[in-house]
CSV table of C-alpha atoms in Angstrom, one decimal:
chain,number,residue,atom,x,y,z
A,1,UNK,CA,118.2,87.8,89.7
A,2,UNK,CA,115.4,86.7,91.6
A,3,UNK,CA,113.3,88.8,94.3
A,4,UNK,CA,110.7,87.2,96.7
A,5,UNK,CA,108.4,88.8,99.2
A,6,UNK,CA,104.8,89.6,99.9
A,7,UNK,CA,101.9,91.0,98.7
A,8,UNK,CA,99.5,92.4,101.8
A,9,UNK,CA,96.1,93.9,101.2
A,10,UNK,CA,96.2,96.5,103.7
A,11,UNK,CA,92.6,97.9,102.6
A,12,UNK,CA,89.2,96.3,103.6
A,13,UNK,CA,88.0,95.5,100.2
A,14,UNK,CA,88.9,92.5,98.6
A,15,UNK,CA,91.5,92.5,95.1
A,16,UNK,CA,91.6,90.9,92.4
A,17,UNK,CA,94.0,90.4,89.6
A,18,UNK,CA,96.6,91.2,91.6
A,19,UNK,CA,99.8,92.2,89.9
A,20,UNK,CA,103.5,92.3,90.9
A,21,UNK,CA,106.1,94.6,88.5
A,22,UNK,CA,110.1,94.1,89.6
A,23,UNK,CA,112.2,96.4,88.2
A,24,UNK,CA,115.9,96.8,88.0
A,25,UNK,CA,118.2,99.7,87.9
A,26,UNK,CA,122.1,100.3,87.5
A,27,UNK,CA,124.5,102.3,89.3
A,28,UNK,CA,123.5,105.4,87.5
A,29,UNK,CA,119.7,104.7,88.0
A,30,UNK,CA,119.0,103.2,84.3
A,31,UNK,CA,116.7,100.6,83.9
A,32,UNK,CA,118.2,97.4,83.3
A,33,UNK,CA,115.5,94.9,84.0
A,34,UNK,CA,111.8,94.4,84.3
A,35,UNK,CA,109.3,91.6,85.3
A,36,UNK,CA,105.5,91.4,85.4
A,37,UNK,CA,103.4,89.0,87.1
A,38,UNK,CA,100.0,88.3,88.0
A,39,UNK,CA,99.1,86.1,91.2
A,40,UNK,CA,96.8,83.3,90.6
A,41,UNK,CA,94.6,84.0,93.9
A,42,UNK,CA,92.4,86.6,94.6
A,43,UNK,CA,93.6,88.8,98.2
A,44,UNK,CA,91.2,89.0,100.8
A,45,UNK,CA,91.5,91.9,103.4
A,46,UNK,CA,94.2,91.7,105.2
A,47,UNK,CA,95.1,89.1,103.5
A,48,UNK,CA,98.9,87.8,102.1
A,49,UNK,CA,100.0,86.1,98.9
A,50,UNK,CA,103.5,85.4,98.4
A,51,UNK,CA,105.4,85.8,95.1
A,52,UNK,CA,108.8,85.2,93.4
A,53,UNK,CA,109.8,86.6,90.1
A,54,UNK,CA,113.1,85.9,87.9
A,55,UNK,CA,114.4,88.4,85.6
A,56,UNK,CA,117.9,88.7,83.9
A,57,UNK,CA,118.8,92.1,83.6
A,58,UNK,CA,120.4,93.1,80.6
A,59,UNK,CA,123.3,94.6,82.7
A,60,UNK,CA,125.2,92.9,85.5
A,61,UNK,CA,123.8,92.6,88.8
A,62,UNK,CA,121.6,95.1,89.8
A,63,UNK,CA,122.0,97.9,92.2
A,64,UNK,CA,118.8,98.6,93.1
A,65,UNK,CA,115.5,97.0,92.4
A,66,UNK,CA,111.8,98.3,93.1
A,67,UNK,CA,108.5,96.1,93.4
A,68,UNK,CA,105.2,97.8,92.8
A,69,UNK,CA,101.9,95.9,93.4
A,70,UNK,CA,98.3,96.7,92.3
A,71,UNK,CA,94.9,94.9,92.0
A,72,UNK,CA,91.1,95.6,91.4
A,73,UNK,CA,88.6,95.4,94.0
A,74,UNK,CA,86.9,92.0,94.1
A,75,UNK,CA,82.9,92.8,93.3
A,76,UNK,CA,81.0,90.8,95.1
């Protein structure tokens, strides 16, 4: 299972250590899956860093997935 998409800094601080958490869920809303990754750059504001993250669930294909990013302000 793989999920690719975008991170965007939508705040006018800079972030780093950006990190990128997939997770999976079955039909009845169990977790069947996660992934954690950090991004290699730093994100300027309004900045964008791509990503792609594999994962194999531990059930069939999933349902439903969710993708929750975070990062630390960038001190300058």
């Amino acid at each position: 299972f793989e999920v690719q998409g975008q991170v965007v800094n939508e705040t006018p601080t800079a972030m780093t250590r950006v990190t990128v958490v997939v997770t999976t869920y079955n039909a009845a809303g169990q977790v069947t899956g996660f992934r954690q990754a950090r991004l290699p750059d730093d994100l300027p504001p309004g900045g964008r860093l791509p990503f792609a993250l594999s994962l194999i669930p531990q059930e069939a294909q999933p349902v439903e997935y969710t993708v929750v990013a975070e990062g630390r302000p960038l001190q300058p």
